[in-house]
Short mmCIF file of C-alpha atoms in Angstrom, two decimals:
data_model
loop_
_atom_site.label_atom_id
_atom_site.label_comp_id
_atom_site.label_asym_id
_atom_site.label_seq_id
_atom_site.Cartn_x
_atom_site.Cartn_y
_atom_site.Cartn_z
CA UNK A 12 187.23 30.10 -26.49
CA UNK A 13 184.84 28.58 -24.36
CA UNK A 14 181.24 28.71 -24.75
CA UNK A 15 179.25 31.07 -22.83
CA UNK A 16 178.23 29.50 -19.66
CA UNK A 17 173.95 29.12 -20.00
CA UNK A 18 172.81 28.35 -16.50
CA UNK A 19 168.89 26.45 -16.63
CA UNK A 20 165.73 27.04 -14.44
CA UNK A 21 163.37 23.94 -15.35
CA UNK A 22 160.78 26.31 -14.23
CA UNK A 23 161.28 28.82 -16.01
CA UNK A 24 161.45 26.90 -19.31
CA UNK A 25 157.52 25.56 -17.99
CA UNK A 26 156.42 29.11 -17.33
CA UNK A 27 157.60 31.14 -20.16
CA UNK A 28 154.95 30.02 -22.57
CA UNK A 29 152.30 30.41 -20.43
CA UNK A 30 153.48 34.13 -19.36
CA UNK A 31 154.18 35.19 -22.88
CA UNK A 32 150.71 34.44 -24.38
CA UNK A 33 149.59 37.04 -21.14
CA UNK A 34 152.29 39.49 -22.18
CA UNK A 35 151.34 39.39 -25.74
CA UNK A 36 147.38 39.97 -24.55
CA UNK A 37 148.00 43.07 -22.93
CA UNK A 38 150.94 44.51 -24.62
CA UNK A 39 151.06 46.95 -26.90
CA UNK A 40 153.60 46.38 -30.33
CA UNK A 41 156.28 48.58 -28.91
CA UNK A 42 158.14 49.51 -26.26
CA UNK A 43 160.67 49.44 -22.95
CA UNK A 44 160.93 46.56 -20.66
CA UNK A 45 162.62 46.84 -17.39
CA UNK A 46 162.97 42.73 -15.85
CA UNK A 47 163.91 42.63 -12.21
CA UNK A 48 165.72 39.64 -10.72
CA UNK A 49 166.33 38.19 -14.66
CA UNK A 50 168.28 34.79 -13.07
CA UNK A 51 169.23 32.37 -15.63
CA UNK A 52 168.15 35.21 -18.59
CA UNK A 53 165.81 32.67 -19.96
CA UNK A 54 162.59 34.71 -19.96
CA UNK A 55 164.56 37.98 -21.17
CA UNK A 56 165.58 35.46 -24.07
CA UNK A 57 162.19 34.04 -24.78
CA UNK A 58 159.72 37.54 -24.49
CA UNK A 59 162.34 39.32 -26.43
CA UNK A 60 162.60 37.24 -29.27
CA UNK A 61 158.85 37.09 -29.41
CA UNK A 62 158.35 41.01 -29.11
CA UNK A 63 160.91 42.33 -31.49
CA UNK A 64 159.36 45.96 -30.86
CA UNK A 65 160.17 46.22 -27.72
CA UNK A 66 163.67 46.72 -25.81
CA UNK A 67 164.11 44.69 -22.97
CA UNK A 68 166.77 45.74 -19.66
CA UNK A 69 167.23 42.57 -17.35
CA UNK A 70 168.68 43.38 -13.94
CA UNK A 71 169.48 41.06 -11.19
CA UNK A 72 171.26 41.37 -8.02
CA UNK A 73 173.75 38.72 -8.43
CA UNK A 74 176.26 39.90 -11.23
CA UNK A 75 177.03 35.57 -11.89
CA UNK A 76 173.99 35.48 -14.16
CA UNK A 77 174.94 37.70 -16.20
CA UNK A 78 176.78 35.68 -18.73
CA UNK A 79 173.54 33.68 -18.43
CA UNK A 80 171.91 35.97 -19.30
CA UNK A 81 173.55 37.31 -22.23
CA UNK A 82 174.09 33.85 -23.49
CA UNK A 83 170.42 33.00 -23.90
CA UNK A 84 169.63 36.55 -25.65
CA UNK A 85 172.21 35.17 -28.26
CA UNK A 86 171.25 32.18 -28.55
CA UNK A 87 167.54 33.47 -29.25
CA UNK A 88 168.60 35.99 -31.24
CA UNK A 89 167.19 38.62 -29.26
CA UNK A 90 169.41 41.45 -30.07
CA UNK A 91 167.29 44.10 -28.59
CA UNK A 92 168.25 42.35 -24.91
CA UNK A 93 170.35 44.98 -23.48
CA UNK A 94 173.58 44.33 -20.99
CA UNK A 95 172.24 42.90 -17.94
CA UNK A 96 172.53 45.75 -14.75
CA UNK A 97 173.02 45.45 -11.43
CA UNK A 98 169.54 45.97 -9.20
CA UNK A 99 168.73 46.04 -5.80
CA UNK A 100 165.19 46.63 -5.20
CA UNK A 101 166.31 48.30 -1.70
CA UNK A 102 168.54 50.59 -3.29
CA UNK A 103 167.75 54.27 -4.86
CA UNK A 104 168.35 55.49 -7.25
CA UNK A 105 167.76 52.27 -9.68
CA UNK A 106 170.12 50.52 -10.98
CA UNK A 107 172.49 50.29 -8.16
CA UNK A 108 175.30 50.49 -10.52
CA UNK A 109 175.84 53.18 -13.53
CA UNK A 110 173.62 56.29 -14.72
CA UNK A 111 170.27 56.32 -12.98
CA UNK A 112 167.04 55.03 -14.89
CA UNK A 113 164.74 58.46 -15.97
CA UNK A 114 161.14 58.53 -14.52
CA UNK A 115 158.65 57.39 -16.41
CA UNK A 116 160.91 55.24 -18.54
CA UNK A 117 159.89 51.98 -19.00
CA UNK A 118 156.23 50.59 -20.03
CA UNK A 119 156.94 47.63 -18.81
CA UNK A 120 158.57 46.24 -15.59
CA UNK A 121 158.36 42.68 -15.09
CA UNK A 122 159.72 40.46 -12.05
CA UNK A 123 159.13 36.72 -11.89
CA UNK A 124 159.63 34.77 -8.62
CA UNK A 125 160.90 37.08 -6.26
CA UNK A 126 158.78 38.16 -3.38
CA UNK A 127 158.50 34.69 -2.26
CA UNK A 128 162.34 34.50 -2.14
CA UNK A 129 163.27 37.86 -0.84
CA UNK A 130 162.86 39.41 2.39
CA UNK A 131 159.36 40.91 2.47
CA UNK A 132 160.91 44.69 2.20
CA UNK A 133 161.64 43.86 -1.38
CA UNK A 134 157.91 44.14 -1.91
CA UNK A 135 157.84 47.57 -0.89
CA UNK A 136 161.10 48.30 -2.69
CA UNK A 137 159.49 46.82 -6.45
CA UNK A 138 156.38 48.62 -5.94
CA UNK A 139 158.09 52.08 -4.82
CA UNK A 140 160.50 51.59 -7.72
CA UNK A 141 157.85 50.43 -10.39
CA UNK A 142 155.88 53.87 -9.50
CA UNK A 143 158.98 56.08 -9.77
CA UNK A 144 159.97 54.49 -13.31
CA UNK A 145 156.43 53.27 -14.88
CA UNK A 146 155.70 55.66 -17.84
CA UNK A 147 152.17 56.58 -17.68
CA UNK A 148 149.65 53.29 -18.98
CA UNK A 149 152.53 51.13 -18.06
CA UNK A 150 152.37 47.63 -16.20
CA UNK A 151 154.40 46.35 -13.46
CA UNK A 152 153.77 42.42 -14.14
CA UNK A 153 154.22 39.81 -11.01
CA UNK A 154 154.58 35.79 -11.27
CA UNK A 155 154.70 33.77 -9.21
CA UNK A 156 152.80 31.76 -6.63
CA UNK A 157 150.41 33.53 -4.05
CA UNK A 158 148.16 32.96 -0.90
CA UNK A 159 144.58 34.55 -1.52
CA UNK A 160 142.32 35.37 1.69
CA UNK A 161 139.00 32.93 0.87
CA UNK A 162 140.75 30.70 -1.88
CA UNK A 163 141.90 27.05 -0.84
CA UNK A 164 145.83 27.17 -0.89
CA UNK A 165 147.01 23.85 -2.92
CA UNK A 166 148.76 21.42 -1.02
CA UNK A 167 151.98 22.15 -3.65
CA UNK A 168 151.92 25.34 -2.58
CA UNK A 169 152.01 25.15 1.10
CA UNK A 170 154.55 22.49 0.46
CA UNK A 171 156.63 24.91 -1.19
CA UNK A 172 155.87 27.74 1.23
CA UNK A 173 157.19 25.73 4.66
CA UNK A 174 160.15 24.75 2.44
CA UNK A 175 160.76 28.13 1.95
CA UNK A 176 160.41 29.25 5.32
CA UNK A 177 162.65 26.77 6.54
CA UNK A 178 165.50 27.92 4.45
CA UNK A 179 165.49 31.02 5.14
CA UNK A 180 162.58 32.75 7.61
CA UNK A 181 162.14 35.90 5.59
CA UNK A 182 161.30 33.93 2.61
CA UNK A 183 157.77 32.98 2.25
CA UNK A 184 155.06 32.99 -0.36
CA UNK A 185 153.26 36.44 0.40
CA UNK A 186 149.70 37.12 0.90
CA UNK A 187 148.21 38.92 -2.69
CA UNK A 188 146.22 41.02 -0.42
CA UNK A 189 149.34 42.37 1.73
CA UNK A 190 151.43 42.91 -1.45
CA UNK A 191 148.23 44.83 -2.40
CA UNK A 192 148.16 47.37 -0.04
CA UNK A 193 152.21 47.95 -0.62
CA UNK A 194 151.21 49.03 -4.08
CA UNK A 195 148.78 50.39 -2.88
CA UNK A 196 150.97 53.13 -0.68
CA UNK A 197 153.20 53.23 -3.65
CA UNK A 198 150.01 54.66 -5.89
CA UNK A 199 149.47 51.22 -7.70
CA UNK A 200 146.61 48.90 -7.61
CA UNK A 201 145.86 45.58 -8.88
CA UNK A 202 144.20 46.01 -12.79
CA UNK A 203 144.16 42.47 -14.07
CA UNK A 204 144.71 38.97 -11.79
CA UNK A 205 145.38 35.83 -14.52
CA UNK A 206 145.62 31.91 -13.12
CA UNK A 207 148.69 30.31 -14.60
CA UNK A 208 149.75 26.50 -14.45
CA UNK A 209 150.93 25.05 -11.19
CA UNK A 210 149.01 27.30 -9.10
CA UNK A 211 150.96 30.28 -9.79
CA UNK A 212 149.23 34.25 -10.68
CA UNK A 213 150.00 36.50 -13.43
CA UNK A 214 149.27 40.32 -11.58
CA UNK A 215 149.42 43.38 -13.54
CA UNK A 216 149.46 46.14 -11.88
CA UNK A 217 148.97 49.88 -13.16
CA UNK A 218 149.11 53.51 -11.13
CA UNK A 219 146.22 54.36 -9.72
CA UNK A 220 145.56 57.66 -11.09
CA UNK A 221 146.80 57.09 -14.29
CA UNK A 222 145.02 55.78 -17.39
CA UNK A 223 145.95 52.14 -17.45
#
């Protein structure tokens, strides 16, 4: 039999230290985890292993990474990874495929470099969805790399940005203060905004009339 095919993000092997020492700050010892847009299953892998009380659902839209990302779980040892799930943030119910997620289900959702690299109606799509299934003093956590009004945009960054633009012009590294009033009109604010290596942000964001 061959060996499960592990697909490799070089970035994501960089970040995932970095973004677990914010999860472990602000999590509590237990609980559900709902990833959106997983990808290679490398940070599904690495948070699981390192939060044994918690359960941990990755999703993606493409249904190739999924023997990624069931490969890495084993590999770590993670064996409170569930089977990865179709997702399309557009889509309702969530997932797009199987028995509907309950309200209030997860503690924790958690999507890593995907506004930037979706069309910007995904934003609105993560932050309706993260309302409908947040329990109450859960986090929706956001990673990646963001354009601030009144902060100097690295040079990296804008790099990136017209990169992205060029392949594909609704791609596009989003204004924090835009994706800010999406959650906003979902009933979600911005509780905590963390600096991470290579000019990227750590956001967590909570309801807004909940107890975060």
């Amino acid at each position: 039999m061959s060996p499960t095919p592990l697909q490799h993000s070089p970035a994501a092997e960089r970040n995932q230290t970095p973004i677990l020492a914010q999860l472990l700050a602000v999590l509590p010892p237990n609980g559900a985890a709902l990833e959106i847009a997983s990808g290679t299953g490398q940070h599904a892998a690495h948070f699981a292993a390192a939060l044994p009380g918690w359960t941990w659902q990755p999703t993606d839209l493409q249904d190739t990474h999924f023997a990624s990302i069931t490969g890495w779980a084993a590999q770590a040892g993670a064996r409170h990874v569930r089977a990865p799930l179709r997702l399309d943030v557009l889509q309702t119910p969530w997932p797009s495929e199987g028995p509907a997620f309950g309200a209030a289900a997860f503690n924790l959702i958690y999507s890593a470099n995907m506004l930037h690299i979706a069309p910007w109606a995904c934003c609105t799509g993560l932050m309706q969805g993260a309302a409908r299934h947040l329990a109450p003093g859960g986090r929706l956590v956001t990673y990646g790399p963001y354009l601030e009004d009144g902060v100097p945009t690295a040079p990296g960054n804008l790099a990136f940005d017209a990169s992205l633009r060029a392949q594909d012009a609704a791609w596009g590294i989003r204004r924090l203060e835009d994706v800010a009033a999406v959650a906003a009109q979902a009933g979600l604010h911005l509780a905590a905004r963390h600096a991470l290596p290579a000019n990227n942000l750590l956001l967590v964001w909570t309801h807004a009339t909940r107890n975060a």
